[in-house]
Amino acid sequence: MSNLRINRKKNKRFGILICVAAILLGILLAAFIYRLVSGKPFASVFRGFLPWFLALAVSAVAYGTPLMFGTLGEILTEKSGNLNLGVEGIMFMGGAFGLGGAYYYNQLASNPNGYVAIAIAIISAFLAGAIASLIYSFITITLRANQNVTGLALSIFGTGVGQFTGEFMRVKAGSYITLSNDLKDFFIMCPFPKFIQNIPVIGRLIFGHGIFFYLGIIVAVILAFYLNKTRSGLYLRAVGESPATADAAGINISKYKYLATVIGGGISAIGGMVFITTIAGCTWNHEGLSGFGWLSVALVIFCLWRPTAAIWSAVLFGALVDLYNRLHLAFLPDEIYKILPYVVTVIVLIFSSLRNNKEKQPPASLGLAYFREDR
Amino acid sequence: MGEKTKTPLIRLAKRDGLNPSAAWGIRLASILVALLLGSLVILITGNNPFEAYGIIVNGALGSEVFVRQTIKNAIPLLGCAIAIAPCFKMRFWNIGAEGQITAGALAATFIMRQMVGKVPSVVLLLAMGLAAAIGGGIWGLIPAFFKAKWNTNETLFTLMMNYIIIGVVSWLQIGPWTANQGRMAQFDEAACLPKVMNIHCGWIIVLVLVVFMFIYMKYSKHGYEISVIGDSENTARYAGMNVGYIMMRTMFLSGAICGIVGFIVASGANNTLSAEVANGVGFTSITVAWLSQLNPFVMIAISMMLAVLEKGTSSLNTWLAVPASVSDIIIGLLLFCMLGCEFFINYKLIFRSSHNGKEGEAK
């Protein structure tokens, strides 16, 4: 037993080593490609490459942050065995209501405070997502309807509600709505002091991102801790893996499924709000937001249902989303970049089913309804 | 058992087959509830719900031109719902209709570009239809192959396949096949579906498919095998059925029909190929299929209902300046209510207060 544990620890260290090596190799490879494309001599490549790489990293994190929230929420949901395909709709609702909350606070308060605005945006987005998932949970858990179909219905409904709210606010205000510039800055501010950000390279690479990125990391770590180290997290995983067994052990299946889905939906919705308030510049932009929900569903597979893996995979997907703006290769058309995240996800999905590793699988009862009588 | 012991407030009991007319009564009631909820949304915009619903019905069915447009909207919905039915019957959650439509339209366009002007129109159209069926079929076959071989999760796989093919088409659209400003050229006259009663003849194809699918599911050996797998995969295996092969065969058929729908949309309705050829139809049709209990004839009614809503709310947008997204909200509400109402058809609620089991029948 102890032998096994040591082995596993060694494996883990080995894994981290490989990860670091892979990142370094990736940077070298990117530099090489950059050289090929730009045709400059190798020595000058690194001079040109570094700013390019930093800019890519910054935008990758910016695009990755909404994805990270969407993914984390969906991981929590799927761990309970509920496959909620409504993430797209949930993120739309989160975006519209989060923006709405911040906007009306901005209008009503005489001296609006940035932190309060952020808190209100988070809370209203969370509530919107929670209500949307509550509808989903009621229909799938209590009324026992099919999860896939209900999820798709939620997608249609949620995108409708989001767009409706966005347009409705605009019509009511008479012009397109946005926050005051002071508040906008708060949403993209970096929580670290200037001197840390000014450390060359590392300052921008690690400490230079918006506040929501670090919030997302905190959520990811808490979620990982909850799922892997607490009793209640263990119960939740049991519900997702084998509800019949969990039921026999006296776990309240419905309670766990409801809570996980509703809270998960709330977290996903924050992702939509983050997109609208950071990338879209605090205006309603449904064209930009569309697709992020489906990407989040893809990401859940890509990071194999592990919250901590969601951090780097979201950034990676963020880079893929934005790469077509930054890297132009003669042999690879820009539009093809956009399907890379999905191709990568399919490959991961195939390999995870091929390898049949017990720990890297979808929750066993994912998408299946559980009725005690039907056992 | 005493009154004070812990009997839950509401108990559930399975109904043994509610008679069909009562079941459809409950379903109709759920549609009414959805429309009531929808009128709340219309109230928020400051309009009279009765007036708004009047405009919706009038805008969808008020004149011959409107009816034609509504039917045009219903054709792809119905076609895809038919395609999805056998998969869902098999409990193979194919949510890749969106991609299979696009793949079919892509294949048809490819053939069109190769053959246009060289063969008569009938041959060209047949070739395009065949290519679309094969294209869509292959796109459906890939996830089925991996499901059969390694039990890869088909829901997520088919979902990803949608975006891959849509990405490919949007690349073709602004890249190699572009005609002007990121759009493809209109199809040649010979490559457009002929019109019957002023609507492109796709509606005839789809109605034929309805009959075909009804017979296929109900009276063919294939249909029997599909329903056995849907009920219990292990039973099917025990009976000596090759489950993997049947899965791949059914998915090929499903994808092929979706592909044909893609061909109908591209050639009949749009007269061009674009990345938005499916435009969410693949997702909506899944709900159509499920709500009609996978019965092809009921699908006609449900797809028409959704098409009426979609077309009607667009005129709501022009008349009352209500955001067009109201249609998505009302359709969403409708789906929620209809999904939820199945519960009251399959189960009855028994309240604690009465000993004789007074049945509470909620809508």
Short mmCIF file of C-alpha atoms in Angstrom, two decimals, chain B residues 81-357:
data_model
loop_
_atom_site.label_atom_id
_atom_site.label_comp_id
_atom_site.label_asym_id
_atom_site.label_seq_id
_atom_site.Cartn_x
_atom_site.Cartn_y
_atom_site.Cartn_z
CA ALA B 81 -36.63 15.15 -36.52
CA ILE B 82 -37.31 12.11 -38.71
CA ALA B 83 -33.59 11.50 -39.02
CA ILE B 84 -33.04 11.67 -35.29
CA ALA B 85 -35.94 9.40 -34.36
CA PRO B 86 -34.23 6.02 -34.93
CA CYS B 87 -31.11 7.11 -33.03
CA PHE B 88 -33.09 8.23 -30.03
CA LYS B 89 -35.18 5.10 -30.20
CA MET B 90 -31.89 3.22 -29.87
CA ARG B 91 -30.87 5.51 -26.99
CA PHE B 92 -27.98 6.72 -29.08
CA TRP B 93 -27.97 10.42 -28.28
CA ASN B 94 -27.13 11.89 -31.64
CA ILE B 95 -27.01 15.65 -31.20
CA GLY B 96 -24.92 16.08 -34.32
CA ALA B 97 -27.77 16.77 -36.72
CA GLU B 98 -26.48 20.31 -37.10
CA GLY B 99 -23.18 19.02 -38.43
CA GLN B 100 -24.73 16.30 -40.55
CA ILE B 101 -26.94 18.88 -42.28
CA THR B 102 -23.88 20.99 -42.99
CA ALA B 103 -21.89 17.99 -44.20
CA GLY B 104 -24.70 17.04 -46.57
CA ALA B 105 -24.99 20.56 -47.94
CA LEU B 106 -21.22 20.68 -48.36
CA ALA B 107 -21.14 17.39 -50.28
CA ALA B 108 -24.02 18.48 -52.50
CA THR B 109 -22.29 21.76 -53.27
CA PHE B 110 -19.07 19.96 -54.07
CA ILE B 111 -20.83 17.75 -56.61
CA MET B 112 -22.65 20.77 -58.00
CA ARG B 113 -19.37 22.56 -58.62
CA GLN B 114 -17.97 19.51 -60.39
CA MET B 115 -20.93 18.65 -62.57
CA VAL B 116 -22.90 21.82 -63.23
CA GLY B 117 -23.40 22.51 -66.92
CA LYS B 118 -22.23 19.06 -67.93
CA VAL B 119 -25.36 17.05 -67.16
CA PRO B 120 -29.11 17.72 -67.30
CA SER B 121 -30.77 19.22 -64.26
CA VAL B 122 -32.47 16.02 -63.08
CA VAL B 123 -29.25 14.04 -63.09
CA LEU B 124 -27.46 16.86 -61.35
CA LEU B 125 -30.07 17.10 -58.60
CA LEU B 126 -30.08 13.34 -58.08
CA ALA B 127 -26.30 13.29 -57.88
CA MET B 128 -26.35 16.14 -55.39
CA GLY B 129 -28.93 14.38 -53.25
CA LEU B 130 -26.93 11.17 -53.29
CA ALA B 131 -23.72 12.99 -52.41
CA ALA B 132 -25.50 14.80 -49.58
CA ALA B 133 -26.77 11.51 -48.19
CA ILE B 134 -23.31 9.99 -48.31
CA GLY B 135 -21.67 13.10 -46.83
CA GLY B 136 -24.10 13.39 -43.97
CA GLY B 137 -24.03 9.65 -43.46
CA ILE B 138 -20.28 9.54 -43.12
CA TRP B 139 -20.36 12.44 -40.70
CA GLY B 140 -22.80 10.47 -38.58
CA LEU B 141 -20.90 7.22 -39.02
CA ILE B 142 -17.66 8.47 -37.46
CA PRO B 143 -19.01 8.90 -33.90
CA ALA B 144 -20.98 5.66 -34.22
CA PHE B 145 -17.82 3.79 -35.21
CA PHE B 146 -15.99 4.97 -32.11
CA LYS B 147 -19.02 4.30 -29.93
CA ALA B 148 -19.26 0.76 -31.27
CA LYS B 149 -15.56 0.08 -31.04
CA TRP B 150 -14.48 1.79 -27.81
CA ASN B 151 -17.69 3.04 -26.26
CA THR B 152 -16.70 6.68 -26.76
CA ASN B 153 -19.37 9.03 -25.39
CA GLU B 154 -21.54 9.75 -28.42
CA THR B 155 -23.32 12.81 -27.03
CA LEU B 156 -20.13 14.78 -26.67
CA PHE B 157 -18.57 13.36 -29.84
CA THR B 158 -21.48 14.29 -32.11
CA LEU B 159 -21.63 17.73 -30.49
CA MET B 160 -17.99 18.39 -31.36
CA MET B 161 -18.43 17.10 -34.90
CA ASN B 162 -20.96 19.91 -35.51
CA TYR B 163 -18.44 22.66 -35.00
CA ILE B 164 -15.71 20.95 -36.98
CA ILE B 165 -17.73 20.76 -40.20
CA ILE B 166 -19.24 24.22 -39.69
CA GLY B 167 -15.70 25.56 -39.35
CA VAL B 168 -14.69 23.82 -42.57
CA VAL B 169 -17.62 25.35 -44.44
CA SER B 170 -16.92 28.83 -43.12
CA TRP B 171 -13.35 28.40 -44.31
CA LEU B 172 -14.53 27.38 -47.79
CA GLN B 173 -16.97 30.26 -47.73
CA ILE B 174 -14.36 32.95 -47.31
CA GLY B 175 -11.48 30.96 -48.79
CA PRO B 176 -11.38 28.71 -51.84
CA TRP B 177 -15.06 28.83 -52.78
CA THR B 178 -15.71 32.49 -52.17
CA ALA B 179 -17.49 34.52 -54.82
CA ASN B 180 -17.89 37.99 -53.40
CA GLN B 181 -17.09 39.34 -49.94
CA GLY B 182 -17.05 36.09 -48.04
CA ARG B 183 -20.16 34.68 -49.67
CA MET B 184 -20.50 31.83 -52.07
CA ALA B 185 -22.05 32.20 -55.48
CA GLN B 186 -25.74 31.46 -55.94
CA PHE B 187 -26.43 28.00 -57.27
CA ASP B 188 -26.96 27.62 -60.96
CA GLU B 189 -30.61 27.44 -62.02
CA ALA B 190 -30.15 23.75 -62.83
CA ALA B 191 -28.97 22.99 -59.29
CA CYS B 192 -32.01 24.47 -57.54
CA LEU B 193 -34.89 22.25 -56.53
CA PRO B 194 -37.94 22.77 -58.74
CA LYS B 195 -41.03 24.32 -57.19
CA VAL B 196 -44.27 22.49 -56.60
CA MET B 197 -47.23 24.65 -55.58
CA ASN B 198 -44.83 27.57 -55.29
CA ILE B 199 -42.74 25.91 -52.57
CA HIS B 200 -39.54 24.09 -53.40
CA CYS B 201 -40.28 20.41 -53.70
CA GLY B 202 -38.39 19.60 -50.50
CA TRP B 203 -41.73 19.26 -48.74
CA ILE B 204 -42.62 16.27 -50.91
CA ILE B 205 -39.28 14.60 -50.14
CA VAL B 206 -39.77 15.18 -46.43
CA LEU B 207 -43.32 13.82 -46.45
CA VAL B 208 -42.11 10.71 -48.27
CA LEU B 209 -39.45 10.37 -45.60
CA VAL B 210 -42.13 10.58 -42.91
CA VAL B 211 -43.96 7.59 -44.37
CA PHE B 212 -40.71 5.74 -44.96
CA MET B 213 -39.53 6.26 -41.39
CA PHE B 214 -42.88 5.23 -39.96
CA ILE B 215 -42.78 1.94 -41.84
CA TYR B 216 -39.07 1.46 -41.19
CA MET B 217 -39.44 1.85 -37.45
CA LYS B 218 -42.67 -0.03 -37.07
CA TYR B 219 -42.66 -2.85 -39.59
CA SER B 220 -39.09 -3.59 -40.63
CA LYS B 221 -36.59 -5.95 -39.05
CA HIS B 222 -34.16 -3.05 -38.70
CA GLY B 223 -36.72 -1.08 -36.74
CA TYR B 224 -37.28 -4.03 -34.45
CA GLU B 225 -33.58 -4.38 -33.79
CA ILE B 226 -33.34 -0.67 -33.03
CA SER B 227 -36.11 -0.82 -30.47
CA VAL B 228 -34.62 -3.89 -28.78
CA ILE B 229 -31.27 -2.13 -28.40
CA GLY B 230 -33.07 0.91 -27.03
CA ASP B 231 -34.81 -1.16 -24.39
CA SER B 232 -31.82 -3.22 -23.38
CA GLU B 233 -28.48 -3.52 -25.07
CA ASN B 234 -27.69 -6.70 -23.20
CA THR B 235 -30.87 -8.37 -24.38
CA ALA B 236 -29.97 -7.47 -27.93
CA ARG B 237 -26.51 -8.93 -27.50
CA TYR B 238 -27.94 -12.08 -25.95
CA ALA B 239 -30.30 -12.45 -28.87
CA GLY B 240 -27.29 -12.46 -31.14
CA MET B 241 -27.63 -9.01 -32.63
CA ASN B 242 -24.45 -7.28 -33.68
CA VAL B 243 -25.04 -4.13 -31.63
CA GLY B 244 -22.05 -2.21 -32.99
CA TYR B 245 -23.02 -2.89 -36.58
CA ILE B 246 -26.64 -1.88 -36.00
CA MET B 247 -25.49 1.32 -34.33
CA MET B 248 -23.29 2.25 -37.26
CA ARG B 249 -26.00 1.34 -39.76
CA THR B 250 -28.63 3.42 -37.95
CA MET B 251 -26.33 6.38 -37.56
CA PHE B 252 -25.43 6.24 -41.24
CA LEU B 253 -29.12 6.30 -42.10
CA SER B 254 -29.77 9.15 -39.68
CA GLY B 255 -26.85 11.16 -40.98
CA ALA B 256 -27.89 10.47 -44.55
CA ILE B 257 -31.38 11.85 -43.98
CA CYS B 258 -29.91 14.89 -42.25
CA GLY B 259 -27.60 15.28 -45.22
CA ILE B 260 -30.55 15.21 -47.60
CA VAL B 261 -32.19 17.90 -45.47
CA GLY B 262 -29.00 19.91 -45.82
CA PHE B 263 -29.21 19.49 -49.58
CA ILE B 264 -32.87 20.60 -49.53
CA VAL B 265 -32.06 23.71 -47.51
CA ALA B 266 -29.03 24.67 -49.59
CA SER B 267 -30.55 23.92 -52.98
CA GLY B 268 -34.22 24.63 -52.35
CA ALA B 269 -34.46 27.38 -49.76
CA ASN B 270 -31.17 29.30 -49.76
CA ASN B 271 -29.88 28.53 -53.27
CA THR B 272 -26.40 28.78 -51.85
CA LEU B 273 -24.15 27.21 -49.24
CA SER B 274 -23.17 29.07 -46.10
CA ALA B 275 -21.87 28.12 -42.67
CA GLU B 276 -25.31 28.97 -41.28
CA VAL B 277 -27.06 26.42 -43.45
CA ALA B 278 -28.23 24.51 -40.37
CA ASN B 279 -28.85 27.61 -38.25
CA GLY B 280 -29.85 25.78 -35.08
CA VAL B 281 -32.32 23.49 -36.83
CA GLY B 282 -30.32 20.44 -35.77
CA PHE B 283 -30.84 21.29 -32.11
CA THR B 284 -34.48 22.34 -32.33
CA SER B 285 -35.39 19.24 -34.31
CA ILE B 286 -34.09 17.04 -31.51
CA THR B 287 -36.72 18.50 -29.25
CA VAL B 288 -39.31 18.09 -32.01
CA ALA B 289 -38.46 14.40 -32.30
CA TRP B 290 -38.53 13.83 -28.57
CA LEU B 291 -41.76 15.72 -27.95
CA SER B 292 -43.59 13.76 -30.62
CA GLN B 293 -42.68 10.53 -28.84
CA LEU B 294 -40.60 9.65 -31.92
CA ASN B 295 -43.79 9.24 -33.94
CA PRO B 296 -43.15 10.62 -37.46
CA PHE B 297 -46.74 11.74 -38.01
CA VAL B 298 -46.90 13.72 -34.78
CA MET B 299 -43.65 15.38 -35.82
CA ILE B 300 -45.50 17.09 -38.68
CA ALA B 301 -47.76 18.86 -36.19
CA ILE B 302 -45.01 19.82 -33.75
CA SER B 303 -42.60 21.07 -36.39
CA MET B 304 -45.42 23.14 -37.92
CA MET B 305 -46.19 24.58 -34.49
CA LEU B 306 -42.59 25.66 -33.93
CA ALA B 307 -42.39 27.05 -37.47
CA VAL B 308 -45.54 29.10 -36.89
CA LEU B 309 -44.03 30.53 -33.72
CA GLU B 310 -40.75 31.31 -35.44
CA LYS B 311 -42.32 32.99 -38.46
CA GLY B 312 -45.00 34.72 -36.39
CA THR B 313 -42.61 36.31 -33.92
CA SER B 314 -40.59 37.79 -36.75
CA SER B 315 -43.66 39.79 -37.75
CA LEU B 316 -44.14 40.60 -34.08
CA ASN B 317 -40.73 42.21 -34.36
CA THR B 318 -41.76 44.38 -37.31
CA TRP B 319 -45.21 45.32 -35.97
CA LEU B 320 -44.64 45.91 -32.26
CA ALA B 321 -40.83 46.31 -32.18
CA VAL B 322 -40.57 43.40 -29.76
CA PRO B 323 -37.05 41.89 -29.90
CA ALA B 324 -36.98 38.93 -32.28
CA SER B 325 -35.41 36.79 -29.58
CA VAL B 326 -38.87 36.50 -28.02
CA SER B 327 -39.40 33.54 -30.34
CA ASP B 328 -36.54 31.66 -28.67
CA ILE B 329 -38.01 32.40 -25.24
CA ILE B 330 -41.49 31.20 -26.16
CA ILE B 331 -40.13 28.12 -27.92
CA GLY B 332 -37.97 27.41 -24.86
CA LEU B 333 -40.95 27.74 -22.53
CA LEU B 334 -42.99 25.50 -24.79
CA LEU B 335 -40.27 22.85 -24.72
CA PHE B 336 -39.94 23.04 -20.94
CA CYS B 337 -43.67 22.64 -20.40
CA MET B 338 -44.01 19.82 -22.88
CA LEU B 339 -40.99 18.01 -21.46
CA GLY B 340 -42.33 18.41 -17.95
CA CYS B 341 -45.85 17.32 -18.77
CA GLU B 342 -44.70 13.82 -19.78
CA PHE B 343 -44.17 13.23 -16.09
CA PHE B 344 -47.86 13.74 -15.38
CA ILE B 345 -48.71 11.34 -18.16
CA ASN B 346 -46.46 8.61 -16.79
CA TYR B 347 -47.03 9.14 -13.08
CA LYS B 348 -49.87 10.14 -10.85
CA LEU B 349 -49.56 12.10 -7.66
CA ILE B 350 -51.25 10.83 -4.54
CA PHE B 351 -51.71 13.33 -1.73
CA ARG B 352 -51.47 12.31 1.92
CA SER B 353 -54.67 13.87 3.21
CA SER B 354 -57.06 11.40 1.66
CA HIS B 355 -57.23 7.70 2.37
CA ASN B 356 -58.89 6.69 -0.81
CA GLY B 357 -56.08 8.05 -2.92
#
